[in-house]
Amino acid sequence: MSTPPLASGPGGPDALRPLLATVLDALAAGRRERGGPLPAGGPDAVAARVADALGDVLPDTGDPDALRALVHLLAAGAADPADPLCAAHLHGPPLAVAAAADLAASAVNPSLDSWDQAPAASALEAAVARTLARTAGLADALVTTGGTESNQLALLLAREAHGGTVRLVCGTNAHHSLPRAAWLLGLPDPVLVPTPHGTLDPAALDAALTALPGPLLVAATAGTTDAGLIDPLPEIAGLCTAHGARLHIDAAYGGGLLFSDRHRDKLAGLEAAHTLTIDLHKLGWQPVAAGLLALARPHERATLHHRADYLNADDDTEAGLPDLLGRSLRTTRRPDILKIAVTLKTLGRRGLGALTDQVCARAREFAALVAEHPGFELYDRPVISTVLFRPAGADDHTVAAVRRRLLHDGRAVLGRARADGRLWLKATVLNPHTRPDDLAQLLELAELAEGNTPA
Ligand SMILES: Cc1ncc(COP(=O)(O)O)c(C=O)c1O
């Protein structure tokens, strides 16, 4: 067998072109085979189809058809966020232009752990990350794999800024990665403040901050995972100042509102954060991964400073080679910034704002449909693009069964969330191509599934 071609170098483009055609054809064929937002039959049926198509994972002799066959398999078995009936999670459909840029990142393969592996990519990352941070009113940003890593880094920076320990104070609505990061970093048990209406109650927070000895890190959320709610950021920021507590804001979901003239005001108070999580693979239409941790005090990055002679020897740094190791806890790192930069420049702030406005408007329309329907109960009007609803009069068992019936039949992907002590179906609208008809169909499918669910 001849040596397989490389993705970059002089032969790269000619090697990639026919392979890309194969990939695109297999994606289309796989999607046609699936026929809906996710494969029918549930986990056993999908696993059986995978095992069947996969055969011997490491055959003695290679199979030139593997690319087509496995891409087909993946597409046929995907939960496809580009299908308007796939609206469960903060799992958005990537823009074509961002996916194309991601292909370039894979082909060129820069690694952002040293300048000599990523000369342009590292300069691009520094410039784009800083611009995004400034858009939010902060000074600079680190690129991460997503909200979980950003939240971990935020706690680490807070711990180090306070000389080795800090206590996390957050709402019960906070993302699970925050208490988990406290555990990982050996911090005291977090204090969970009740969130009776889904958002942090300033009076309860004030009481907690008054009672607790410092140092304290308050984590607020702009776009809760379950309901897309935004904590009262200005009041929280005021309380942090009054009590001398540090503030982290997890805007993994809500950060995308920054692009929208119509919705940006909902994020008032964001600029008071010491650290800020933003995820552009949520409301930003990026392929995974596209996370950021913005910093108000860029000098705090020094905490991450680390020396490894082969990557950032002192004499290299003194001679002017940028030291990249302190921009992440990872070593080898993909240039995720490329697809972000391409998207920002291709669409501009207005283009991204229009996508944001579109999904928020669709979510409001869906909520209105639910509210008008006698067979359903609406939790509340959406603040961003999440709508919680449930069949009227149903118990939690039925709500859960409706969701699983839709998943099993491959007809719709809805999430689940607990609010007000009850279980709700969750629709997270992130697809800007969703039409009003799709929303009506989603509700119709939920109604039919309830009818087919044994009491
Ligand atoms: C508010 C919030 N923060 C953090 C995260 C974690 O983000 P990721 O899954 O990108 O690590 C999520 C995920 O849904 C989230 O909703």
Tab-separated table of C-alpha atoms and ligand atoms in Angstrom:
chain	number	residue	atom	x	y	z
A	1	MET	CA	0.000	0.000	0.000
A	2	SER	CA	1.340	3.453	-0.876
A	3	THR	CA	1.812	6.016	1.870
A	4	PRO	CA	-1.531	7.797	2.389
A	5	PRO	CA	-1.593	11.495	1.410
A	6	LEU	CA	-1.421	14.297	3.955
A	7	ALA	CA	-4.082	16.968	4.507
A	8	SER	CA	-1.643	19.852	4.154
A	9	GLY	CA	1.535	20.368	2.160
A	10	PRO	CA	1.651	20.635	-1.625
A	11	GLY	CA	-0.531	17.579	-2.180
A	12	GLY	CA	-3.044	18.437	0.536
A	13	PRO	CA	-5.721	20.222	-1.476
A	14	ASP	CA	-5.783	17.611	-4.244
A	15	ALA	CA	-5.927	14.815	-1.702
A	16	LEU	CA	-8.710	16.466	0.258
A	17	ARG	CA	-10.972	17.470	-2.641
A	18	PRO	CA	-12.274	13.980	-3.573
A	19	LEU	CA	-12.401	12.982	0.085
A	20	LEU	CA	-14.550	16.031	0.816
A	21	ALA	CA	-16.882	15.054	-1.982
A	22	THR	CA	-17.135	11.594	-0.393
A	23	VAL	CA	-17.835	13.135	3.015
A	24	LEU	CA	-20.512	15.485	1.701
A	25	ASP	CA	-22.241	12.686	-0.222
A	26	ALA	CA	-22.117	10.387	2.811
A	27	LEU	CA	-23.509	13.130	5.066
A	28	ALA	CA	-26.418	13.647	2.685
A	29	ALA	CA	-27.095	9.906	2.304
A	30	GLY	CA	-26.889	9.350	6.064
A	31	ARG	CA	-29.271	12.215	6.748
A	32	ARG	CA	-31.730	10.846	4.153
A	33	GLU	CA	-31.573	7.406	5.753
A	34	ARG	CA	-32.311	8.902	9.188
A	35	GLY	CA	-35.209	10.902	7.826
A	36	GLY	CA	-35.878	12.792	11.074
A	37	PRO	CA	-34.117	14.624	13.877
A	38	LEU	CA	-32.586	11.459	15.370
A	39	PRO	CA	-32.422	7.737	14.599
A	40	ALA	CA	-35.470	5.680	15.464
A	41	GLY	CA	-35.408	2.650	17.712
A	42	GLY	CA	-33.531	3.827	20.789
A	43	PRO	CA	-30.043	2.968	22.069
A	44	ASP	CA	-30.094	-0.795	21.359
A	45	ALA	CA	-31.146	-0.372	17.739
A	46	VAL	CA	-28.538	2.337	17.158
A	47	ALA	CA	-25.768	0.338	18.841
A	48	ALA	CA	-26.670	-2.704	16.729
A	49	ARG	CA	-26.490	-0.657	13.516
A	50	VAL	CA	-23.114	0.770	14.590
A	51	ALA	CA	-21.718	-2.669	15.430
A	52	ASP	CA	-22.975	-4.019	12.124
A	53	ALA	CA	-21.505	-1.237	9.985
A	54	LEU	CA	-18.268	-1.105	11.952
A	55	GLY	CA	-17.309	-4.759	11.731
A	56	ASP	CA	-13.659	-5.288	12.616
A	57	VAL	CA	-12.443	-1.975	14.102
A	58	LEU	CA	-8.763	-2.697	13.413
A	59	PRO	CA	-8.656	-5.007	10.389
A	60	ASP	CA	-5.330	-6.421	9.231
A	61	THR	CA	-5.893	-4.829	5.865
A	62	GLY	CA	-7.407	-1.380	5.514
A	63	ASP	CA	-10.730	-0.576	3.857
A	64	PRO	CA	-10.699	2.345	1.394
A	65	ASP	CA	-14.483	2.710	1.814
A	66	ALA	CA	-14.190	3.389	5.568
A	67	LEU	CA	-14.550	7.169	5.252
A	68	ARG	CA	-17.814	6.940	3.336
A	69	ALA	CA	-19.205	4.116	5.461
A	70	LEU	CA	-18.442	5.650	8.854
A	71	VAL	CA	-19.485	9.198	7.940
A	72	HIS	CA	-22.736	7.721	6.639
A	73	LEU	CA	-23.119	5.805	9.897
A	74	LEU	CA	-22.508	8.925	11.977
A	75	ALA	CA	-24.966	11.029	9.995
A	76	ALA	CA	-27.643	8.322	9.915
A	77	GLY	CA	-27.317	7.941	13.663
A	78	ALA	CA	-27.024	11.614	14.596
A	79	ALA	CA	-29.233	13.795	16.743
A	80	ASP	CA	-29.112	16.628	14.242
A	81	PRO	CA	-29.306	20.135	15.706
A	82	ALA	CA	-29.923	21.462	12.186
A	83	ASP	CA	-33.311	19.693	12.236
A	84	PRO	CA	-35.848	22.101	13.773
A	85	LEU	CA	-37.415	19.206	15.666
A	86	CYS	CA	-34.122	18.637	17.494
A	87	ALA	CA	-34.351	21.292	20.204
A	88	ALA	CA	-33.419	19.737	23.522
A	89	HIS	CA	-30.077	21.026	24.619
A	90	LEU	CA	-27.700	23.938	24.291
A	91	HIS	CA	-26.391	22.030	21.301
A	92	GLY	CA	-26.632	24.253	18.275
A	93	PRO	CA	-26.339	23.750	14.535
A	94	PRO	CA	-22.949	25.019	13.340
A	95	LEU	CA	-22.790	27.525	10.506
A	96	ALA	CA	-21.422	26.105	7.250
A	97	VAL	CA	-18.743	28.773	7.122
A	98	ALA	CA	-17.567	27.879	10.655
A	99	ALA	CA	-17.421	24.166	9.825
A	100	ALA	CA	-15.434	24.961	6.667
A	101	ALA	CA	-12.972	27.006	8.724
A	102	ASP	CA	-12.712	24.102	11.170
A	103	LEU	CA	-11.692	21.864	8.311
A	104	ALA	CA	-8.869	24.280	7.512
A	105	ALA	CA	-7.810	24.168	11.164
A	106	SER	CA	-7.675	20.363	10.976
A	107	ALA	CA	-5.727	20.410	7.726
A	108	VAL	CA	-3.104	22.948	8.794
A	109	ASN	CA	-3.121	21.587	12.357
A	110	PRO	CA	-1.506	24.420	14.303
A	111	SER	CA	-0.994	23.622	17.977
A	112	LEU	CA	-1.256	26.529	20.369
A	113	ASP	CA	1.267	25.428	22.959
A	114	SER	CA	4.236	27.182	21.357
A	115	TRP	CA	4.721	29.917	18.808
A	116	ASP	CA	6.832	27.678	16.555
A	117	GLN	CA	3.770	25.412	16.069
A	118	ALA	CA	1.244	28.191	15.503
A	119	PRO	CA	2.721	31.528	14.406
A	120	ALA	CA	-0.377	33.088	12.781
A	121	ALA	CA	-2.891	31.098	14.806
A	122	SER	CA	-1.432	32.377	18.080
A	123	ALA	CA	-1.512	36.009	16.917
A	124	LEU	CA	-5.082	35.492	15.670
A	125	GLU	CA	-6.127	33.971	18.978
A	126	ALA	CA	-4.683	36.849	20.992
A	127	ALA	CA	-6.431	39.487	18.844
A	128	VAL	CA	-9.837	37.798	18.523
A	129	ALA	CA	-10.039	36.732	22.162
A	130	ARG	CA	-9.249	40.279	23.290
A	131	THR	CA	-11.886	41.753	20.977
A	132	LEU	CA	-14.560	39.369	22.253
A	133	ALA	CA	-13.654	40.128	25.865
A	134	ARG	CA	-13.908	43.869	25.173
A	135	THR	CA	-17.299	43.374	23.538
A	136	ALA	CA	-18.425	42.135	26.943
A	137	GLY	CA	-16.707	45.003	28.775
A	138	LEU	CA	-13.755	42.943	30.052
A	139	ALA	CA	-10.101	43.161	29.102
A	140	ASP	CA	-8.890	39.867	27.633
A	141	ALA	CA	-9.932	36.250	27.216
A	142	LEU	CA	-8.571	32.720	27.229
A	143	VAL	CA	-9.876	30.166	24.756
A	144	THR	CA	-11.332	27.010	26.294
A	145	THR	CA	-13.148	23.855	25.286
A	146	GLY	CA	-16.408	25.222	26.698
A	147	GLY	CA	-18.265	26.306	29.784
A	148	THR	CA	-16.976	23.530	31.997
A	149	GLU	CA	-13.326	24.405	31.404
A	150	SER	CA	-14.061	28.155	31.626
A	151	ASN	CA	-15.810	27.723	34.977
A	152	GLN	CA	-12.936	25.610	36.282
A	153	LEU	CA	-10.405	28.237	35.242
A	154	ALA	CA	-12.534	30.963	36.851
A	155	LEU	CA	-12.439	29.137	40.180
A	156	LEU	CA	-8.728	28.489	39.849
A	157	LEU	CA	-7.991	32.176	39.171
A	158	ALA	CA	-10.216	33.165	42.114
A	159	ARG	CA	-8.449	30.700	44.409
A	160	GLU	CA	-5.031	31.999	43.421
A	161	ALA	CA	-6.100	35.662	43.644
A	162	HIS	CA	-7.088	34.944	47.242
A	163	GLY	CA	-3.845	33.254	48.202
A	164	GLY	CA	-4.918	29.628	47.865
A	165	THR	CA	-8.539	29.319	48.899
A	166	VAL	CA	-11.948	30.760	48.200
A	167	ARG	CA	-15.493	29.638	48.939
A	168	LEU	CA	-17.898	29.411	46.024
A	169	VAL	CA	-21.335	30.918	46.605
A	170	CYS	CA	-23.810	30.229	43.826
A	171	GLY	CA	-27.472	29.645	43.186
A	172	THR	CA	-29.048	26.223	43.022
A	173	ASN	CA	-29.590	27.215	39.374
A	174	ALA	CA	-25.816	27.266	38.670
A	175	HIS	CA	-24.352	24.824	36.175
A	176	HIS	CA	-23.129	21.600	37.750
A	177	SER	CA	-19.590	22.290	36.517
A	178	LEU	CA	-19.174	25.016	39.167
A	179	PRO	CA	-19.550	22.873	42.318
A	180	ARG	CA	-17.633	20.162	40.502
A	181	ALA	CA	-14.753	22.573	39.871
A	182	ALA	CA	-14.770	23.495	43.587
A	183	TRP	CA	-14.376	19.795	44.386
A	184	LEU	CA	-11.646	19.366	41.772
A	185	LEU	CA	-9.684	22.345	43.084
A	186	GLY	CA	-9.916	21.242	46.705
A	187	LEU	CA	-12.029	24.249	47.751
A	188	PRO	CA	-14.432	24.271	50.710
A	189	ASP	CA	-17.935	22.955	50.043
A	190	PRO	CA	-19.848	25.537	47.981
A	191	VAL	CA	-22.705	27.436	49.556
A	192	LEU	CA	-25.858	27.032	47.482
A	193	VAL	CA	-28.267	29.943	47.667
A	194	PRO	CA	-31.928	29.108	46.971
A	195	THR	CA	-33.393	30.254	43.664
A	196	PRO	CA	-37.131	29.992	44.265
A	197	HIS	CA	-38.094	31.538	40.932
A	198	GLY	CA	-35.191	30.127	38.941
A	199	THR	CA	-32.809	33.030	39.550
A	200	LEU	CA	-30.576	34.085	42.415
A	201	ASP	CA	-32.545	35.997	45.018
A	202	PRO	CA	-30.499	39.119	45.989
A	203	ALA	CA	-31.880	39.125	49.562
A	204	ALA	CA	-30.856	35.493	50.082
A	205	LEU	CA	-27.457	36.221	48.561
A	206	ASP	CA	-27.016	39.259	50.809
A	207	ALA	CA	-27.799	37.118	53.848
A	208	ALA	CA	-25.305	34.447	52.747
A	209	LEU	CA	-22.559	36.995	52.081
A	210	THR	CA	-23.205	38.625	55.456
A	211	ALA	CA	-23.021	35.327	57.318
A	212	LEU	CA	-20.023	33.753	55.583
A	213	PRO	CA	-16.365	34.447	56.306
A	214	GLY	CA	-14.321	35.350	53.205
A	215	PRO	CA	-12.741	35.026	50.802
A	216	LEU	CA	-15.850	34.445	48.696
A	217	LEU	CA	-16.499	33.947	45.000
A	218	VAL	CA	-20.058	34.554	43.851
A	219	ALA	CA	-21.008	32.816	40.609
A	220	ALA	CA	-24.058	34.222	38.842
A	221	THR	CA	-25.618	32.810	35.685
A	222	ALA	CA	-26.680	34.648	32.531
A	223	GLY	CA	-28.701	31.978	30.787
A	224	THR	CA	-29.485	29.085	33.100
A	225	THR	CA	-29.166	25.624	31.616
A	226	ASP	CA	-32.681	24.555	32.506
A	227	ALA	CA	-34.769	27.638	31.781
A	228	GLY	CA	-32.515	30.201	30.085
A	229	LEU	CA	-33.053	32.699	32.906
A	230	ILE	CA	-30.685	35.525	33.771
A	231	ASP	CA	-29.774	36.262	37.377
A	232	PRO	CA	-30.224	39.919	38.452
A	233	LEU	CA	-26.657	40.837	37.530
A	234	PRO	CA	-26.550	44.531	38.574
A	235	GLU	CA	-27.887	43.748	42.075
A	236	ILE	CA	-25.532	40.804	42.429
A	237	ALA	CA	-22.589	42.924	41.301
A	238	GLY	CA	-23.553	45.592	43.872
A	239	LEU	CA	-23.698	43.014	46.645
A	240	CYS	CA	-20.305	41.604	45.661
A	241	THR	CA	-18.802	45.086	45.866
A	242	ALA	CA	-20.477	45.793	49.206
A	243	HIS	CA	-19.258	42.498	50.718
A	244	GLY	CA	-15.831	42.447	49.060
A	245	ALA	CA	-16.637	39.219	47.193
A	246	ARG	CA	-15.288	38.315	43.782
A	247	LEU	CA	-17.791	37.853	40.930
A	248	HIS	CA	-17.820	35.227	38.206
A	249	ILE	CA	-20.625	35.261	35.645
A	250	ASP	CA	-21.411	32.109	33.717
A	251	ALA	CA	-22.826	33.450	30.460
A	252	ALA	CA	-22.082	30.227	28.582
A	253	TYR	CA	-25.558	30.454	27.049
A	254	GLY	CA	-26.565	34.115	27.412
A	255	GLY	CA	-23.241	35.527	26.190
A	256	GLY	CA	-24.517	35.351	22.608
A	257	LEU	CA	-27.016	38.120	23.421
A	258	LEU	CA	-24.070	40.529	23.307
A	259	PHE	CA	-24.320	40.553	19.518
A	260	SER	CA	-27.941	41.690	19.516
A	261	ASP	CA	-29.006	45.331	19.809
A	262	ARG	CA	-32.452	44.108	20.846
A	263	HIS	CA	-31.347	41.760	23.641
A	264	ARG	CA	-27.967	43.081	24.799
A	265	ASP	CA	-29.504	45.089	27.658
A	266	LYS	CA	-30.523	41.851	29.352
A	267	LEU	CA	-26.821	41.413	30.112
A	268	ALA	CA	-26.420	44.740	31.937
A	269	GLY	CA	-24.009	44.160	34.805
A	270	LEU	CA	-21.877	41.662	32.876
A	271	GLU	CA	-18.976	44.102	32.802
A	272	ALA	CA	-18.764	43.959	36.610
A	273	ALA	CA	-17.507	40.370	36.497
A	274	HIS	CA	-13.926	39.510	37.403
A	275	THR	CA	-14.281	36.504	35.103
A	276	LEU	CA	-16.903	35.627	32.501
A	277	THR	CA	-17.737	32.365	30.725
A	278	ILE	CA	-18.982	32.574	27.123
A	279	ASP	CA	-19.627	29.596	24.856
A	280	LEU	CA	-19.898	30.205	21.157
A	281	HIS	CA	-20.872	26.588	20.552
A	282	LYS	CA	-24.169	27.480	22.205
A	283	LEU	CA	-25.622	30.831	21.064
A	284	GLY	CA	-22.814	31.399	18.532
A	285	TRP	CA	-23.364	28.656	15.923
A	286	GLN	CA	-19.888	27.170	16.187
A	287	PRO	CA	-18.906	23.521	15.946
A	288	VAL	CA	-17.735	22.234	19.331
A	289	ALA	CA	-15.432	23.461	20.856
A	290	ALA	CA	-15.630	27.256	21.110
A	291	GLY	CA	-15.389	28.456	24.701
A	292	LEU	CA	-13.930	31.589	26.253
A	293	LEU	CA	-13.091	32.783	29.714
A	294	ALA	CA	-12.947	36.579	29.699
A	295	LEU	CA	-10.893	38.330	32.381
A	296	ALA	CA	-11.268	41.801	33.841
A	297	ARG	CA	-7.695	41.710	35.142
A	298	PRO	CA	-5.466	40.232	32.453
A	299	HIS	CA	-2.458	40.159	34.791
A	300	GLU	CA	-4.225	37.315	36.643
A	301	ARG	CA	-3.214	35.129	33.716
A	302	ALA	CA	0.215	35.043	35.389
A	303	THR	CA	-1.295	32.383	37.658
A	304	LEU	CA	-1.223	29.994	34.716
A	305	HIS	CA	2.405	30.763	33.940
A	306	HIS	CA	4.360	27.565	33.539
A	307	ARG	CA	7.800	26.793	32.187
A	308	ALA	CA	8.627	23.832	29.955
A	309	ASP	CA	11.969	24.352	28.320
A	310	TYR	CA	11.026	22.773	24.999
A	311	LEU	CA	8.050	25.129	24.590
A	312	ASN	CA	8.931	28.448	26.260
A	313	ALA	CA	12.572	28.563	27.358
A	314	ASP	CA	13.474	31.857	29.047
A	315	ASP	CA	15.958	32.816	26.353
A	316	ASP	CA	13.358	32.187	23.604
A	317	THR	CA	10.832	34.352	25.446
A	318	GLU	CA	13.436	37.066	26.033
A	319	ALA	CA	14.290	36.935	22.325
A	320	GLY	CA	10.647	37.715	21.514
A	321	LEU	CA	8.969	34.356	20.897
A	322	PRO	CA	5.498	34.620	22.452
A	323	ASP	CA	4.984	32.361	25.458
A	324	LEU	CA	1.708	30.512	24.872
A	325	LEU	CA	1.810	27.966	27.681
A	326	GLY	CA	0.247	30.400	30.142
A	327	ARG	CA	-2.899	30.833	28.018
A	328	SER	CA	-4.310	27.442	28.992
A	329	LEU	CA	-3.895	24.452	31.279
A	330	ARG	CA	-3.831	22.290	28.186
A	331	THR	CA	-0.644	21.707	26.187
A	332	THR	CA	-1.513	20.694	22.605
A	333	ARG	CA	-4.455	22.900	21.575
A	334	ARG	CA	-6.522	23.234	18.401
A	335	PRO	CA	-6.893	26.707	16.844
A	336	ASP	CA	-10.603	26.905	17.680
A	337	ILE	CA	-10.264	30.637	17.261
A	338	LEU	CA	-10.092	30.298	13.461
A	339	LYS	CA	-13.739	29.314	12.973
A	340	ILE	CA	-14.773	31.973	15.508
A	341	ALA	CA	-12.780	34.664	13.688
A	342	VAL	CA	-14.148	33.584	10.314
A	343	THR	CA	-17.702	33.707	11.663
A	344	LEU	CA	-17.300	37.122	13.286
A	345	LYS	CA	-15.860	38.625	10.129
A	346	THR	CA	-18.222	36.875	7.695
A	347	LEU	CA	-21.429	37.787	9.517
A	348	GLY	CA	-20.361	40.857	11.421
A	349	ARG	CA	-21.999	41.863	14.691
A	350	ARG	CA	-25.270	42.625	12.906
A	351	GLY	CA	-25.357	39.255	11.202
A	352	LEU	CA	-24.809	37.419	14.473
A	353	GLY	CA	-27.279	39.711	16.209
A	354	ALA	CA	-29.892	38.872	13.576
A	355	LEU	CA	-29.428	35.125	14.234
A	356	THR	CA	-29.803	35.755	17.955
A	357	ASP	CA	-32.943	37.836	17.421
A	358	GLN	CA	-34.340	35.139	15.164
A	359	VAL	CA	-34.033	32.279	17.670
A	360	CYS	CA	-35.316	34.451	20.527
A	361	ALA	CA	-38.339	35.453	18.432
A	362	ARG	CA	-39.055	31.826	17.467
A	363	ALA	CA	-38.898	30.794	21.111
A	364	ARG	CA	-41.406	33.507	22.035
A	365	GLU	CA	-43.695	32.281	19.241
A	366	PHE	CA	-43.431	28.740	20.509
A	367	ALA	CA	-44.292	29.887	24.024
A	368	ALA	CA	-47.338	31.708	22.622
A	369	LEU	CA	-48.457	28.523	20.827
A	370	VAL	CA	-48.132	26.566	24.058
A	371	ALA	CA	-49.984	29.220	26.046
A	372	GLU	CA	-52.891	29.183	23.561
A	373	HIS	CA	-53.144	25.381	23.504
A	374	PRO	CA	-55.631	24.024	26.066
A	375	GLY	CA	-53.729	20.728	26.270
A	376	PHE	CA	-50.467	22.297	27.469
A	377	GLU	CA	-49.158	24.383	30.297
A	378	LEU	CA	-46.408	26.978	29.784
A	379	TYR	CA	-43.820	27.553	32.517
A	380	ASP	CA	-43.085	31.149	31.491
A	381	ARG	CA	-42.296	33.408	28.532
A	382	PRO	CA	-38.685	32.812	27.465
A	383	VAL	CA	-35.970	35.276	28.427
A	384	ILE	CA	-33.566	33.875	25.829
A	385	SER	CA	-34.678	30.921	23.694
A	386	THR	CA	-35.687	28.178	26.145
A	387	VAL	CA	-39.327	27.218	26.568
A	388	LEU	CA	-40.511	24.895	29.344
A	389	PHE	CA	-43.911	23.289	28.887
A	390	ARG	CA	-45.849	20.185	29.899
A	391	PRO	CA	-49.093	18.466	29.018
A	392	ALA	CA	-51.768	20.084	31.181
A	393	GLY	CA	-52.674	17.990	34.189
A	394	ALA	CA	-49.991	15.361	33.507
A	395	ASP	CA	-47.825	13.936	36.276
A	396	ASP	CA	-44.015	13.917	36.099
A	397	HIS	CA	-43.995	10.281	35.051
A	398	THR	CA	-46.073	11.120	31.957
A	399	VAL	CA	-43.900	14.141	31.099
A	400	ALA	CA	-40.771	11.956	31.201
A	401	ALA	CA	-42.496	9.235	29.166
A	402	VAL	CA	-43.586	11.717	26.459
A	403	ARG	CA	-39.984	12.799	25.979
A	404	ARG	CA	-38.701	9.228	25.799
A	405	ARG	CA	-41.467	8.199	23.369
A	406	LEU	CA	-40.418	11.001	20.987
A	407	LEU	CA	-36.763	10.007	21.318
A	408	HIS	CA	-37.487	6.335	20.761
A	409	ASP	CA	-39.540	7.040	17.649
A	410	GLY	CA	-36.898	9.435	16.339
A	411	ARG	CA	-39.577	12.079	15.821
A	412	ALA	CA	-38.417	14.958	18.050
A	413	VAL	CA	-35.678	15.717	20.553
A	414	LEU	CA	-36.905	17.648	23.587
A	415	GLY	CA	-35.054	18.106	26.849
A	416	ARG	CA	-36.281	17.838	30.413
A	417	ALA	CA	-35.968	20.293	33.283
A	418	ARG	CA	-37.219	20.517	36.834
A	419	ALA	CA	-38.782	23.836	37.833
A	420	ASP	CA	-41.230	24.736	40.588
A	421	GLY	CA	-40.778	21.181	41.867
A	422	ARG	CA	-42.240	19.670	38.689
A	423	LEU	CA	-40.798	18.090	35.566
A	424	TRP	CA	-41.130	20.010	32.292
A	425	LEU	CA	-40.393	19.371	28.657
A	426	LYS	CA	-37.717	21.739	27.420
A	427	ALA	CA	-37.380	23.202	23.929
A	428	THR	CA	-34.177	25.158	23.358
A	429	VAL	CA	-34.476	27.026	20.070
A	430	LEU	CA	-31.001	27.552	18.612
A	431	ASN	CA	-31.708	26.936	14.953
A	432	PRO	CA	-32.225	30.204	13.070
A	433	HIS	CA	-33.855	28.301	10.188
A	434	THR	CA	-36.705	27.081	12.390
A	435	ARG	CA	-40.051	28.217	10.945
A	436	PRO	CA	-43.372	28.742	12.705
A	437	ASP	CA	-44.672	25.533	11.047
A	438	ASP	CA	-41.873	23.546	12.666
A	439	LEU	CA	-42.915	24.833	16.064
A	440	ALA	CA	-46.519	23.855	15.457
A	441	GLN	CA	-45.324	20.396	14.434
A	442	LEU	CA	-43.207	20.076	17.570
A	443	LEU	CA	-46.223	20.754	19.740
A	444	GLU	CA	-48.380	18.397	17.688
A	445	LEU	CA	-45.793	15.616	18.097
A	446	ALA	CA	-45.704	16.165	21.863
A	447	GLU	CA	-49.503	15.964	21.926
A	448	LEU	CA	-49.534	12.752	19.882
A	449	ALA	CA	-46.805	11.234	22.062
A	450	GLU	CA	-48.859	11.976	25.152
A	451	GLY	CA	-51.795	10.207	23.543
A	452	ASN	CA	-49.541	7.181	22.892
A	453	THR	CA	-48.094	7.105	26.379
A	454	PRO	CA	-49.691	4.546	28.705
A	455	ALA	CA	-51.085	6.203	31.850
B	1	LIG	C1	-24.853	27.763	32.052
B	1	LIG	C2	-23.886	26.726	31.566
B	1	LIG	N1	-22.606	26.806	31.958
B	1	LIG	C3	-21.694	25.895	31.578
B	1	LIG	C4	-22.043	24.862	30.739
B	1	LIG	C5	-21.017	23.841	30.328
B	1	LIG	O1	-20.638	24.062	29.011
B	1	LIG	P1	-19.865	22.940	28.190
B	1	LIG	O2	-20.834	21.826	28.019
B	1	LIG	O3	-19.497	23.641	26.932
B	1	LIG	O4	-18.673	22.532	28.991
B	1	LIG	C6	-23.355	24.737	30.294
B	1	LIG	C7	-23.754	23.635	29.417
B	1	LIG	O5	-24.869	23.504	29.003
B	1	LIG	C8	-24.309	25.696	30.729
B	1	LIG	O6	-25.591	25.609	30.371
